[in-house]
Structure formats: structure tokens, C-alpha cells
Short mmCIF file of the N, C-alpha and C atoms (twelve columns), coordinates in Angstrom:
data_MODEL
# 
_entry.id   MODEL 
# 
loop_
_atom_site.group_PDB 
_atom_site.id 
_atom_site.type_symbol 
_atom_site.label_atom_id 
_atom_site.label_alt_id 
_atom_site.label_comp_id 
_atom_site.label_asym_id 
_atom_site.label_seq_id 
_atom_site.Cartn_x 
_atom_site.Cartn_y 
_atom_site.Cartn_z 
_atom_site.pdbx_PDB_model_num 
ATOM 1   N N  . UNK A 1   35.249  -38.760 17.293  1 
ATOM 2   C CA . UNK A 1   35.959  -39.082 16.077  1 
ATOM 3   C C  . UNK A 1   35.039  -39.928 15.186  1 
ATOM 4   N N  . UNK A 2   34.964  -39.585 13.915  1 
ATOM 5   C CA . UNK A 2   34.137  -40.312 12.969  1 
ATOM 6   C C  . UNK A 2   35.018  -41.324 12.247  1 
ATOM 7   N N  . UNK A 3   34.599  -42.574 12.288  1 
ATOM 8   C CA . UNK A 3   35.349  -43.629 11.619  1 
ATOM 9   C C  . UNK A 3   34.835  -43.820 10.205  1 
ATOM 10  N N  . UNK A 4   35.666  -44.392 9.361   1 
ATOM 11  C CA . UNK A 4   35.297  -44.602 7.965   1 
ATOM 12  C C  . UNK A 4   34.109  -45.538 7.842   1 
ATOM 13  N N  . UNK A 5   34.030  -46.547 8.706   1 
ATOM 14  C CA . UNK A 5   32.901  -47.479 8.633   1 
ATOM 15  C C  . UNK A 5   31.579  -46.794 8.994   1 
ATOM 16  N N  . UNK A 6   31.642  -45.727 9.848   1 
ATOM 17  C CA . UNK A 6   30.441  -44.975 10.183  1 
ATOM 18  C C  . UNK A 6   29.912  -44.185 8.988   1 
ATOM 19  N N  . UNK A 7   30.812  -43.755 8.121   1 
ATOM 20  C CA . UNK A 7   30.390  -42.990 6.954   1 
ATOM 21  C C  . UNK A 7   29.705  -43.874 5.916   1 
ATOM 22  N N  . UNK A 8   30.083  -45.137 5.863   1 
ATOM 23  C CA . UNK A 8   29.523  -46.039 4.858   1 
ATOM 24  C C  . UNK A 8   28.160  -46.578 5.246   1 
ATOM 25  N N  . UNK A 9   27.853  -46.625 6.526   1 
ATOM 26  C CA . UNK A 9   26.574  -47.190 6.939   1 
ATOM 27  C C  . UNK A 9   25.481  -46.134 6.806   1 
ATOM 28  N N  . UNK A 10  24.382  -46.463 6.153   1 
ATOM 29  C CA . UNK A 10  23.305  -45.473 6.008   1 
ATOM 30  C C  . UNK A 10  22.616  -45.238 7.349   1 
ATOM 31  N N  . UNK A 11  22.258  -44.036 7.568   1 
ATOM 32  C CA . UNK A 11  21.574  -43.660 8.804   1 
ATOM 33  C C  . UNK A 11  20.077  -43.711 8.539   1 
ATOM 34  N N  . UNK A 12  19.381  -44.539 9.274   1 
ATOM 35  C CA . UNK A 12  17.929  -44.678 9.131   1 
ATOM 36  C C  . UNK A 12  17.243  -43.872 10.224  1 
ATOM 37  N N  . UNK A 13  16.450  -42.887 9.826   1 
ATOM 38  C CA . UNK A 13  15.692  -42.114 10.806  1 
ATOM 39  C C  . UNK A 13  14.334  -42.762 10.980  1 
ATOM 40  N N  . UNK A 14  13.743  -42.635 12.127  1 
ATOM 41  C CA . UNK A 14  12.397  -43.188 12.314  1 
ATOM 42  C C  . UNK A 14  11.396  -42.488 11.403  1 
ATOM 43  N N  . UNK A 15  10.367  -43.212 11.022  1 
ATOM 44  C CA . UNK A 15  9.358   -42.683 10.113  1 
ATOM 45  C C  . UNK A 15  8.622   -41.500 10.741  1 
ATOM 46  N N  . UNK A 16  8.430   -41.526 12.044  1 
ATOM 47  C CA . UNK A 16  7.695   -40.451 12.716  1 
ATOM 48  C C  . UNK A 16  8.438   -39.128 12.561  1 
ATOM 49  N N  . UNK A 17  9.769   -39.141 12.702  1 
ATOM 50  C CA . UNK A 17  10.557  -37.921 12.532  1 
ATOM 51  C C  . UNK A 17  10.477  -37.428 11.096  1 
ATOM 52  N N  . UNK A 18  10.493  -38.368 10.141  1 
ATOM 53  C CA . UNK A 18  10.407  -37.989 8.728   1 
ATOM 54  C C  . UNK A 18  9.065   -37.331 8.428   1 
ATOM 55  N N  . UNK A 19  8.000   -37.889 8.986   1 
ATOM 56  C CA . UNK A 19  6.680   -37.313 8.769   1 
ATOM 57  C C  . UNK A 19  6.601   -35.895 9.329   1 
ATOM 58  N N  . UNK A 20  7.116   -35.702 10.519  1 
ATOM 59  C CA . UNK A 20  7.076   -34.374 11.139  1 
ATOM 60  C C  . UNK A 20  7.906   -33.377 10.338  1 
ATOM 61  N N  . UNK A 21  9.056   -33.817 9.860   1 
ATOM 62  C CA . UNK A 21  9.929   -32.952 9.064   1 
ATOM 63  C C  . UNK A 21  9.237   -32.533 7.773   1 
ATOM 64  N N  . UNK A 22  8.658   -33.491 7.077   1 
ATOM 65  C CA . UNK A 22  7.988   -33.172 5.820   1 
ATOM 66  C C  . UNK A 22  6.740   -32.322 6.039   1 
ATOM 67  N N  . UNK A 23  6.024   -32.565 7.126   1 
ATOM 68  C CA . UNK A 23  4.859   -31.730 7.441   1 
ATOM 69  C C  . UNK A 23  5.281   -30.291 7.703   1 
ATOM 70  N N  . UNK A 24  6.397   -30.116 8.422   1 
ATOM 71  C CA . UNK A 24  6.892   -28.761 8.682   1 
ATOM 72  C C  . UNK A 24  7.283   -28.059 7.386   1 
ATOM 73  N N  . UNK A 25  7.962   -28.772 6.508   1 
ATOM 74  C CA . UNK A 25  8.362   -28.192 5.224   1 
ATOM 75  C C  . UNK A 25  7.123   -27.830 4.411   1 
ATOM 76  N N  . UNK A 26  6.136   -28.712 4.417   1 
ATOM 77  C CA . UNK A 26  4.899   -28.453 3.674   1 
ATOM 78  C C  . UNK A 26  4.181   -27.222 4.216   1 
ATOM 79  N N  . UNK A 27  4.093   -27.108 5.536   1 
ATOM 80  C CA . UNK A 27  3.444   -25.945 6.137   1 
ATOM 81  C C  . UNK A 27  4.192   -24.654 5.817   1 
ATOM 82  N N  . UNK A 28  5.516   -24.721 5.785   1 
ATOM 83  C CA . UNK A 28  6.280   -23.513 5.441   1 
ATOM 84  C C  . UNK A 28  6.048   -23.121 3.980   1 
ATOM 85  N N  . UNK A 29  5.921   -24.110 3.100   1 
ATOM 86  C CA . UNK A 29  5.633   -23.825 1.691   1 
ATOM 87  C C  . UNK A 29  4.248   -23.189 1.546   1 
ATOM 88  N N  . UNK A 30  3.273   -23.718 2.258   1 
ATOM 89  C CA . UNK A 30  1.916   -23.168 2.193   1 
ATOM 90  C C  . UNK A 30  1.904   -21.740 2.740   1 
ATOM 91  N N  . UNK A 31  2.633   -21.490 3.812   1 
ATOM 92  C CA . UNK A 31  2.720   -20.139 4.369   1 
ATOM 93  C C  . UNK A 31  3.393   -19.195 3.378   1 
ATOM 94  N N  . UNK A 32  4.419   -19.667 2.700   1 
ATOM 95  C CA . UNK A 32  5.111   -18.853 1.701   1 
ATOM 96  C C  . UNK A 32  4.175   -18.498 0.544   1 
ATOM 97  N N  . UNK A 33  3.337   -19.452 0.145   1 
ATOM 98  C CA . UNK A 33  2.352   -19.197 -0.916  1 
ATOM 99  C C  . UNK A 33  1.381   -18.106 -0.470  1 
ATOM 100 N N  . UNK A 34  0.905   -18.189 0.766   1 
ATOM 101 C CA . UNK A 34  -0.030  -17.187 1.276   1 
ATOM 102 C C  . UNK A 34  0.622   -15.806 1.347   1 
ATOM 103 N N  . UNK A 35  1.894   -15.754 1.743   1 
ATOM 104 C CA . UNK A 35  2.595   -14.473 1.796   1 
ATOM 105 C C  . UNK A 35  2.713   -13.850 0.398   1 
ATOM 106 N N  . UNK A 36  3.021   -14.662 -0.588  1 
ATOM 107 C CA . UNK A 36  3.146   -14.158 -1.957  1 
ATOM 108 C C  . UNK A 36  1.796   -13.681 -2.465  1 
ATOM 109 N N  . UNK A 37  0.736   -14.430 -2.167  1 
ATOM 110 C CA . UNK A 37  -0.609  -13.990 -2.577  1 
ATOM 111 C C  . UNK A 37  -0.974  -12.662 -1.932  1 
ATOM 112 N N  . UNK A 38  -0.588  -12.476 -0.664  1 
ATOM 113 C CA . UNK A 38  -0.854  -11.201 0.008   1 
ATOM 114 C C  . UNK A 38  -0.092  -10.055 -0.652  1 
ATOM 115 N N  . UNK A 39  1.149   -10.307 -1.055  1 
ATOM 116 C CA . UNK A 39  1.927   -9.271  -1.729  1 
ATOM 117 C C  . UNK A 39  1.296   -8.887  -3.063  1 
ATOM 118 N N  . UNK A 40  0.798   -9.878  -3.795  1 
ATOM 119 C CA . UNK A 40  0.135   -9.598  -5.074  1 
ATOM 120 C C  . UNK A 40  -1.116  -8.756  -4.845  1 
ATOM 121 N N  . UNK A 41  -1.928  -9.127  -3.857  1 
ATOM 122 C CA . UNK A 41  -3.154  -8.369  -3.615  1 
ATOM 123 C C  . UNK A 41  -2.849  -6.948  -3.117  1 
ATOM 124 N N  . UNK A 42  -1.783  -6.778  -2.327  1 
ATOM 125 C CA . UNK A 42  -1.395  -5.436  -1.897  1 
ATOM 126 C C  . UNK A 42  -0.993  -4.585  -3.096  1 
ATOM 127 N N  . UNK A 43  -0.240  -5.156  -4.020  1 
ATOM 128 C CA . UNK A 43  0.166   -4.425  -5.218  1 
ATOM 129 C C  . UNK A 43  -1.060  -4.032  -6.035  1 
ATOM 130 N N  . UNK A 44  -1.986  -4.969  -6.214  1 
ATOM 131 C CA . UNK A 44  -3.178  -4.675  -7.010  1 
ATOM 132 C C  . UNK A 44  -4.050  -3.617  -6.336  1 
ATOM 133 N N  . UNK A 45  -4.178  -3.666  -5.029  1 
ATOM 134 C CA . UNK A 45  -4.947  -2.647  -4.309  1 
ATOM 135 C C  . UNK A 45  -4.287  -1.270  -4.431  1 
ATOM 136 N N  . UNK A 46  -2.961  -1.250  -4.349  1 
ATOM 137 C CA . UNK A 46  -2.232  0.006   -4.491  1 
ATOM 138 C C  . UNK A 46  -2.456  0.596   -5.875  1 
ATOM 139 N N  . UNK A 47  -2.401  -0.225  -6.906  1 
ATOM 140 C CA . UNK A 47  -2.606  0.257   -8.275  1 
ATOM 141 C C  . UNK A 47  -4.031  0.760   -8.479  1 
ATOM 142 N N  . UNK A 48  -5.010  0.072   -7.909  1 
ATOM 143 C CA . UNK A 48  -6.398  0.528   -8.002  1 
ATOM 144 C C  . UNK A 48  -6.569  1.883   -7.328  1 
ATOM 145 N N  . UNK A 49  -5.939  2.062   -6.174  1 
ATOM 146 C CA . UNK A 49  -6.036  3.333   -5.461  1 
ATOM 147 C C  . UNK A 49  -5.378  4.456   -6.256  1 
ATOM 148 N N  . UNK A 50  -4.216  4.181   -6.842  1 
ATOM 149 C CA . UNK A 50  -3.538  5.184   -7.656  1 
ATOM 150 C C  . UNK A 50  -4.382  5.571   -8.871  1 
ATOM 151 N N  . UNK A 51  -4.987  4.593   -9.503  1 
ATOM 152 C CA . UNK A 51  -5.825  4.852   -10.672 1 
ATOM 153 C C  . UNK A 51  -7.069  5.661   -10.287 1 
ATOM 154 N N  . UNK A 52  -7.680  5.342   -9.161  1 
ATOM 155 C CA . UNK A 52  -8.852  6.081   -8.701  1 
ATOM 156 C C  . UNK A 52  -8.476  7.523   -8.372  1 
ATOM 157 N N  . UNK A 53  -7.322  7.712   -7.752  1 
ATOM 158 C CA . UNK A 53  -6.868  9.073   -7.442  1 
ATOM 159 C C  . UNK A 53  -6.637  9.872   -8.718  1 
ATOM 160 N N  . UNK A 54  -6.007  9.249   -9.697  1 
ATOM 161 C CA . UNK A 54  -5.726  9.933   -10.957 1 
ATOM 162 C C  . UNK A 54  -7.025  10.363  -11.640 1 
ATOM 163 N N  . UNK A 55  -8.014  9.491   -11.654 1 
ATOM 164 C CA . UNK A 55  -9.277  9.821   -12.306 1 
ATOM 165 C C  . UNK A 55  -10.097 10.842  -11.519 1 
ATOM 166 N N  . UNK A 56  -9.789  11.015  -10.226 1 
ATOM 167 C CA . UNK A 56  -10.510 12.006  -9.435  1 
ATOM 168 C C  . UNK A 56  -9.953  13.416  -9.637  1 
ATOM 169 N N  . UNK A 57  -8.787  13.538  -10.266 1 
ATOM 170 C CA . UNK A 57  -8.180  14.853  -10.493 1 
ATOM 171 C C  . UNK A 57  -8.954  15.623  -11.560 1 
ATOM 172 N N  . UNK A 58  -8.850  16.918  -11.474 1 
ATOM 173 C CA . UNK A 58  -9.471  17.756  -12.503 1 
ATOM 174 C C  . UNK A 58  -8.688  17.590  -13.810 1 
ATOM 175 N N  . UNK A 59  -9.290  17.873  -14.940 1 
ATOM 176 C CA . UNK A 59  -8.588  17.711  -16.218 1 
ATOM 177 C C  . UNK A 59  -7.273  18.488  -16.289 1 
ATOM 178 N N  . UNK A 60  -7.230  19.680  -15.699 1 
ATOM 179 C CA . UNK A 60  -5.999  20.460  -15.731 1 
ATOM 180 C C  . UNK A 60  -4.902  19.795  -14.897 1 
ATOM 181 N N  . UNK A 61  -5.260  19.349  -13.705 1 
ATOM 182 C CA . UNK A 61  -4.267  18.651  -12.858 1 
ATOM 183 C C  . UNK A 61  -3.856  17.330  -13.482 1 
ATOM 184 N N  . UNK A 62  -4.800  16.654  -14.101 1 
ATOM 185 C CA . UNK A 62  -4.482  15.394  -14.762 1 
ATOM 186 C C  . UNK A 62  -3.465  15.614  -15.879 1 
ATOM 187 N N  . UNK A 63  -3.578  16.757  -16.570 1 
ATOM 188 C CA . UNK A 63  -2.647  17.084  -17.647 1 
ATOM 189 C C  . UNK A 63  -1.224  17.224  -17.104 1 
ATOM 190 N N  . UNK A 64  -1.086  17.822  -15.911 1 
ATOM 191 C CA . UNK A 64  0.236   18.046  -15.332 1 
ATOM 192 C C  . UNK A 64  0.724   16.895  -14.449 1 
ATOM 193 N N  . UNK A 65  -0.142  15.957  -14.175 1 
ATOM 194 C CA . UNK A 65  0.259   14.816  -13.329 1 
ATOM 195 C C  . UNK A 65  1.228   13.929  -14.105 1 
ATOM 196 N N  . UNK A 66  2.272   13.565  -13.446 1 
ATOM 197 C CA . UNK A 66  3.256   12.706  -14.129 1 
ATOM 198 C C  . UNK A 66  2.880   11.250  -13.909 1 
ATOM 199 N N  . UNK A 67  2.804   10.543  -15.003 1 
ATOM 200 C CA . UNK A 67  2.520   9.102   -14.944 1 
ATOM 201 C C  . UNK A 67  3.616   8.383   -15.686 1 
ATOM 202 N N  . UNK A 68  4.008   7.234   -15.182 1 
ATOM 203 C CA . UNK A 68  5.055   6.494   -15.895 1 
ATOM 204 C C  . UNK A 68  4.534   5.978   -17.240 1 
ATOM 205 N N  . UNK A 69  5.436   5.811   -18.201 1 
ATOM 206 C CA . UNK A 69  5.010   5.273   -19.499 1 
ATOM 207 C C  . UNK A 69  4.417   3.881   -19.360 1 
ATOM 208 N N  . UNK A 70  3.596   3.510   -20.314 1 
ATOM 209 C CA . UNK A 70  2.879   2.239   -20.217 1 
ATOM 210 C C  . UNK A 70  3.823   1.043   -20.203 1 
ATOM 211 N N  . UNK A 71  4.958   1.143   -20.901 1 
ATOM 212 C CA . UNK A 71  5.872   -0.002  -20.879 1 
ATOM 213 C C  . UNK A 71  6.516   -0.169  -19.500 1 
ATOM 214 N N  . UNK A 72  6.653   0.927   -18.755 1 
ATOM 215 C CA . UNK A 72  7.152   0.803   -17.379 1 
ATOM 216 C C  . UNK A 72  6.113   0.097   -16.508 1 
ATOM 217 N N  . UNK A 73  4.859   0.431   -16.725 1 
ATOM 218 C CA . UNK A 73  3.792   -0.225  -15.971 1 
ATOM 219 C C  . UNK A 73  3.722   -1.711  -16.307 1 
ATOM 220 N N  . UNK A 74  3.959   -2.042  -17.580 1 
ATOM 221 C CA . UNK A 74  3.937   -3.448  -17.982 1 
ATOM 222 C C  . UNK A 74  5.065   -4.231  -17.320 1 
ATOM 223 N N  . UNK A 75  6.249   -3.643  -17.276 1 
ATOM 224 C CA . UNK A 75  7.386   -4.315  -16.632 1 
ATOM 225 C C  . UNK A 75  7.123   -4.472  -15.141 1 
ATOM 226 N N  . UNK A 76  6.552   -3.434  -14.530 1 
ATOM 227 C CA . UNK A 76  6.230   -3.518  -13.104 1 
ATOM 228 C C  . UNK A 76  5.213   -4.623  -12.844 1 
ATOM 229 N N  . UNK A 77  4.222   -4.759  -13.712 1 
ATOM 230 C CA . UNK A 77  3.224   -5.820  -13.568 1 
ATOM 231 C C  . UNK A 77  3.873   -7.198  -13.687 1 
ATOM 232 N N  . UNK A 78  4.791   -7.336  -14.643 1 
ATOM 233 C CA . UNK A 78  5.472   -8.625  -14.819 1 
ATOM 234 C C  . UNK A 78  6.240   -8.990  -13.558 1 
ATOM 235 N N  . UNK A 79  6.954   -8.021  -13.016 1 
ATOM 236 C CA . UNK A 79  7.769   -8.290  -11.827 1 
ATOM 237 C C  . UNK A 79  6.893   -8.551  -10.604 1 
ATOM 238 N N  . UNK A 80  5.874   -7.726  -10.422 1 
ATOM 239 C CA . UNK A 80  5.069   -7.805  -9.205  1 
ATOM 240 C C  . UNK A 80  4.039   -8.932  -9.213  1 
ATOM 241 N N  . UNK A 81  3.516   -9.292  -10.400 1 
ATOM 242 C CA . UNK A 81  2.427   -10.258 -10.439 1 
ATOM 243 C C  . UNK A 81  2.832   -11.550 -11.145 1 
ATOM 244 N N  . UNK A 82  3.267   -11.435 -12.386 1 
ATOM 245 C CA . UNK A 82  3.514   -12.649 -13.170 1 
ATOM 246 C C  . UNK A 82  4.637   -13.505 -12.589 1 
ATOM 247 N N  . UNK A 83  5.738   -12.879 -12.198 1 
ATOM 248 C CA . UNK A 83  6.845   -13.646 -11.625 1 
ATOM 249 C C  . UNK A 83  6.432   -14.298 -10.309 1 
ATOM 250 N N  . UNK A 84  5.653   -13.592 -9.538  1 
ATOM 251 C CA . UNK A 84  5.200   -14.148 -8.257  1 
ATOM 252 C C  . UNK A 84  4.224   -15.303 -8.481  1 
ATOM 253 N N  . UNK A 85  3.404   -15.219 -9.525  1 
ATOM 254 C CA . UNK A 85  2.511   -16.336 -9.827  1 
ATOM 255 C C  . UNK A 85  3.302   -17.561 -10.269 1 
ATOM 256 N N  . UNK A 86  4.412   -17.341 -10.969 1 
ATOM 257 C CA . UNK A 86  5.291   -18.461 -11.325 1 
ATOM 258 C C  . UNK A 86  5.886   -19.088 -10.066 1 
ATOM 259 N N  . UNK A 87  6.248   -18.247 -9.101  1 
ATOM 260 C CA . UNK A 87  6.756   -18.762 -7.827  1 
ATOM 261 C C  . UNK A 87  5.694   -19.605 -7.139  1 
ATOM 262 N N  . UNK A 88  4.463   -19.137 -7.157  1 
ATOM 263 C CA . UNK A 88  3.370   -19.873 -6.520  1 
ATOM 264 C C  . UNK A 88  3.181   -21.218 -7.195  1 
ATOM 265 N N  . UNK A 89  3.253   -21.259 -8.528  1 
ATOM 266 C CA . UNK A 89  3.122   -22.526 -9.242  1 
ATOM 267 C C  . UNK A 89  4.227   -23.503 -8.847  1 
ATOM 268 N N  . UNK A 90  5.459   -23.004 -8.745  1 
ATOM 269 C CA . UNK A 90  6.570   -23.856 -8.317  1 
ATOM 270 C C  . UNK A 90  6.384   -24.372 -6.904  1 
ATOM 271 N N  . UNK A 91  5.921   -23.515 -6.028  1 
ATOM 272 C CA . UNK A 91  5.684   -23.937 -4.641  1 
ATOM 273 C C  . UNK A 91  4.545   -24.940 -4.557  1 
ATOM 274 N N  . UNK A 92  3.508   -24.753 -5.376  1 
ATOM 275 C CA . UNK A 92  2.416   -25.728 -5.396  1 
ATOM 276 C C  . UNK A 92  2.908   -27.098 -5.868  1 
ATOM 277 N N  . UNK A 93  3.810   -27.125 -6.831  1 
ATOM 278 C CA . UNK A 93  4.390   -28.389 -7.283  1 
ATOM 279 C C  . UNK A 93  5.172   -29.057 -6.147  1 
ATOM 280 N N  . UNK A 94  5.895   -28.247 -5.386  1 
ATOM 281 C CA . UNK A 94  6.651   -28.804 -4.260  1 
ATOM 282 C C  . UNK A 94  5.715   -29.340 -3.181  1 
ATOM 283 N N  . UNK A 95  4.603   -28.661 -2.954  1 
ATOM 284 C CA . UNK A 95  3.624   -29.137 -1.963  1 
ATOM 285 C C  . UNK A 95  3.030   -30.467 -2.424  1 
ATOM 286 N N  . UNK A 96  2.722   -30.587 -3.712  1 
ATOM 287 C CA . UNK A 96  2.203   -31.855 -4.228  1 
ATOM 288 C C  . UNK A 96  3.229   -32.974 -4.085  1 
ATOM 289 N N  . UNK A 97  4.487   -32.639 -4.335  1 
ATOM 290 C CA . UNK A 97  5.553   -33.626 -4.174  1 
ATOM 291 C C  . UNK A 97  5.680   -34.057 -2.713  1 
ATOM 292 N N  . UNK A 98  5.547   -33.112 -1.802  1 
ATOM 293 C CA . UNK A 98  5.598   -33.446 -0.377  1 
ATOM 294 C C  . UNK A 98  4.405   -34.295 0.033   1 
ATOM 295 N N  . UNK A 99  3.230   -34.009 -0.523  1 
ATOM 296 C CA . UNK A 99  2.053   -34.840 -0.243  1 
ATOM 297 C C  . UNK A 99  2.280   -36.283 -0.685  1 
ATOM 298 N N  . UNK A 100 2.856   -36.433 -1.872  1 
ATOM 299 C CA . UNK A 100 3.156   -37.774 -2.384  1 
ATOM 300 C C  . UNK A 100 4.128   -38.497 -1.450  1 
ATOM 301 N N  . UNK A 101 5.149   -37.784 -1.000  1 
ATOM 302 C CA . UNK A 101 6.131   -38.387 -0.095  1 
ATOM 303 C C  . UNK A 101 5.500   -38.754 1.245   1 
ATOM 304 N N  . UNK A 102 4.612   -37.908 1.742   1 
ATOM 305 C CA . UNK A 102 3.942   -38.200 3.011   1 
ATOM 306 C C  . UNK A 102 3.073   -39.443 2.901   1 
ATOM 307 N N  . UNK A 103 2.404   -39.609 1.772   1 
ATOM 308 C CA . UNK A 103 1.599   -40.822 1.574   1 
ATOM 309 C C  . UNK A 103 2.476   -42.065 1.583   1 
ATOM 310 N N  . UNK A 104 3.633   -41.977 0.931   1 
ATOM 311 C CA . UNK A 104 4.545   -43.127 0.927   1 
ATOM 312 C C  . UNK A 104 5.073   -43.424 2.326   1 
ATOM 313 N N  . UNK A 105 5.378   -42.385 3.080   1 
ATOM 314 C CA . UNK A 105 5.906   -42.598 4.437   1 
ATOM 315 C C  . UNK A 105 4.843   -43.162 5.373   1 
ATOM 316 N N  . UNK A 106 3.608   -42.799 5.145   1 
ATOM 317 C CA . UNK A 106 2.540   -43.349 5.991   1 
ATOM 318 C C  . UNK A 106 2.325   -44.832 5.721   1 
ATOM 319 N N  . UNK A 107 2.790   -45.297 4.568   1 
ATOM 320 C CA . UNK A 107 2.725   -46.725 4.244   1 
ATOM 321 C C  . UNK A 107 3.961   -47.454 4.766   1 
ATOM 322 N N  . UNK A 108 4.678   -46.807 5.674   1 
ATOM 323 C CA . UNK A 108 5.844   -47.388 6.353   1 
ATOM 324 C C  . UNK A 108 7.047   -47.567 5.428   1 
ATOM 325 N N  . UNK A 109 7.202   -46.691 4.494   1 
ATOM 326 C CA . UNK A 109 8.404   -46.672 3.679   1 
ATOM 327 C C  . UNK A 109 9.408   -45.758 4.390   1 
ATOM 328 N N  . UNK A 110 10.666  -45.776 3.988   1 
ATOM 329 C CA . UNK A 110 11.641  -44.886 4.610   1 
ATOM 330 C C  . UNK A 110 11.903  -43.707 3.687   1 
ATOM 331 N N  . UNK A 111 12.457  -42.665 4.260   1 
ATOM 332 C CA . UNK A 111 12.728  -41.446 3.501   1 
ATOM 333 C C  . UNK A 111 13.778  -41.675 2.424   1 
ATOM 334 N N  . UNK A 112 14.643  -42.674 2.621   1 
ATOM 335 C CA . UNK A 112 15.680  -42.971 1.631   1 
ATOM 336 C C  . UNK A 112 15.091  -43.540 0.344   1 
ATOM 337 N N  . UNK A 113 13.910  -44.115 0.402   1 
ATOM 338 C CA . UNK A 113 13.295  -44.723 -0.772  1 
ATOM 339 C C  . UNK A 113 12.462  -43.733 -1.589  1 
ATOM 340 N N  . UNK A 114 12.327  -42.500 -1.112  1 
ATOM 341 C CA . UNK A 114 11.497  -41.497 -1.772  1 
ATOM 342 C C  . UNK A 114 12.405  -40.526 -2.519  1 
ATOM 343 N N  . UNK A 115 12.055  -40.238 -3.783  1 
ATOM 344 C CA . UNK A 115 12.844  -39.291 -4.567  1 
ATOM 345 C C  . UNK A 115 12.214  -37.913 -4.488  1 
ATOM 346 N N  . UNK A 116 13.071  -36.892 -4.337  1 
ATOM 347 C CA . UNK A 116 12.623  -35.503 -4.238  1 
ATOM 348 C C  . UNK A 116 13.328  -34.666 -5.298  1 
ATOM 349 N N  . UNK A 117 12.742  -33.486 -5.549  1 
ATOM 350 C CA . UNK A 117 13.420  -32.523 -6.397  1 
ATOM 351 C C  . UNK A 117 14.605  -31.955 -5.602  1 
ATOM 352 N N  . UNK A 118 15.496  -31.284 -6.288  1 
ATOM 353 C CA . UNK A 118 16.713  -30.801 -5.626  1 
ATOM 354 C C  . UNK A 118 16.405  -29.767 -4.543  1 
ATOM 355 N N  . UNK A 119 15.398  -28.917 -4.756  1 
ATOM 356 C CA . UNK A 119 15.080  -27.898 -3.767  1 
ATOM 357 C C  . UNK A 119 14.604  -28.516 -2.457  1 
ATOM 358 N N  . UNK A 120 13.716  -29.494 -2.559  1 
ATOM 359 C CA . UNK A 120 13.209  -30.135 -1.341  1 
ATOM 360 C C  . UNK A 120 14.289  -30.982 -0.692  1 
ATOM 361 N N  . UNK A 121 15.114  -31.622 -1.506  1 
ATOM 362 C CA . UNK A 121 16.207  -32.423 -0.975  1 
ATOM 363 C C  . UNK A 121 17.166  -31.551 -0.159  1 
ATOM 364 N N  . UNK A 122 17.426  -30.347 -0.623  1 
ATOM 365 C CA . UNK A 122 18.306  -29.436 0.134   1 
ATOM 366 C C  . UNK A 122 17.637  -29.015 1.446   1 
ATOM 367 N N  . UNK A 123 16.346  -28.797 1.432   1 
ATOM 368 C CA . UNK A 123 15.659  -28.408 2.665   1 
ATOM 369 C C  . UNK A 123 15.664  -29.541 3.680   1 
ATOM 370 N N  . UNK A 124 15.525  -30.774 3.206   1 
ATOM 371 C CA . UNK A 124 15.529  -31.916 4.111   1 
ATOM 372 C C  . UNK A 124 16.910  -32.072 4.743   1 
ATOM 373 N N  . UNK A 125 17.921  -31.897 3.950   1 
ATOM 374 C CA . UNK A 125 19.293  -32.046 4.478   1 
ATOM 375 C C  . UNK A 125 19.600  -30.903 5.403   1 
# 
């Protein structure tokens, strides 16, 4: 049974647990960045291969080959590359924020004294 007085008292976790938690979150963010970079490079390699295949066709086959309109290719590029690069930038900001928090915790501060963005705060909780 949880008493009302238990809810009012702040729970202090040891600094070592906080450091391990933040390190795990940081490593997961770095891994997520690497996964996104791999997806971008796979998309770019696929497009290079498609372009090389198209240019290897004879002029007659090239005439009959169906290619998507250029605006479709532009939208695909935005979705596959630009949006993912924005994700990488956001994740890099979160990694920098975690680095800042880790430095504060190594100076023997508590996790309650460190401010986080809402995304990282949700992951910690």
C-alpha cells in the first residue's frame, strides 16, 4: 500500500545508477543515428544502381523504359534523405544534452537537479 507521505517525499537514486542509465540512453541514440545513416546510404546506393542500369540500356529500350516524373523523385529524396538528416540532427542534439548531463552527474550532482528536453525526460521515466 502506498501512503500519501510516500508520494510527497522525493526519491533519490544513487549517482552510479543515473550515470549507467544516461550512458545506455546515449548509446541507444548513437546506435539509432548509425542505423539512419545506413538507411540513407542504402537508398543512395540503390539510386546510383538504378541510374547506372538506365544509362546502360540501348536508346530504344531507354525510350520505352518507364521512369517516375522528376517531382516524384524529388519527394522521394525529401522523405528518404532530408527528413532522416533532420532526425539525425535532433538525435545529435539529444546526445549533446546527455553529455552535458553526464558531466554534471560526474561532479556528484543528482539527476533531479539536471534539466532535460521532454523526449529525454520521457525516456528516463
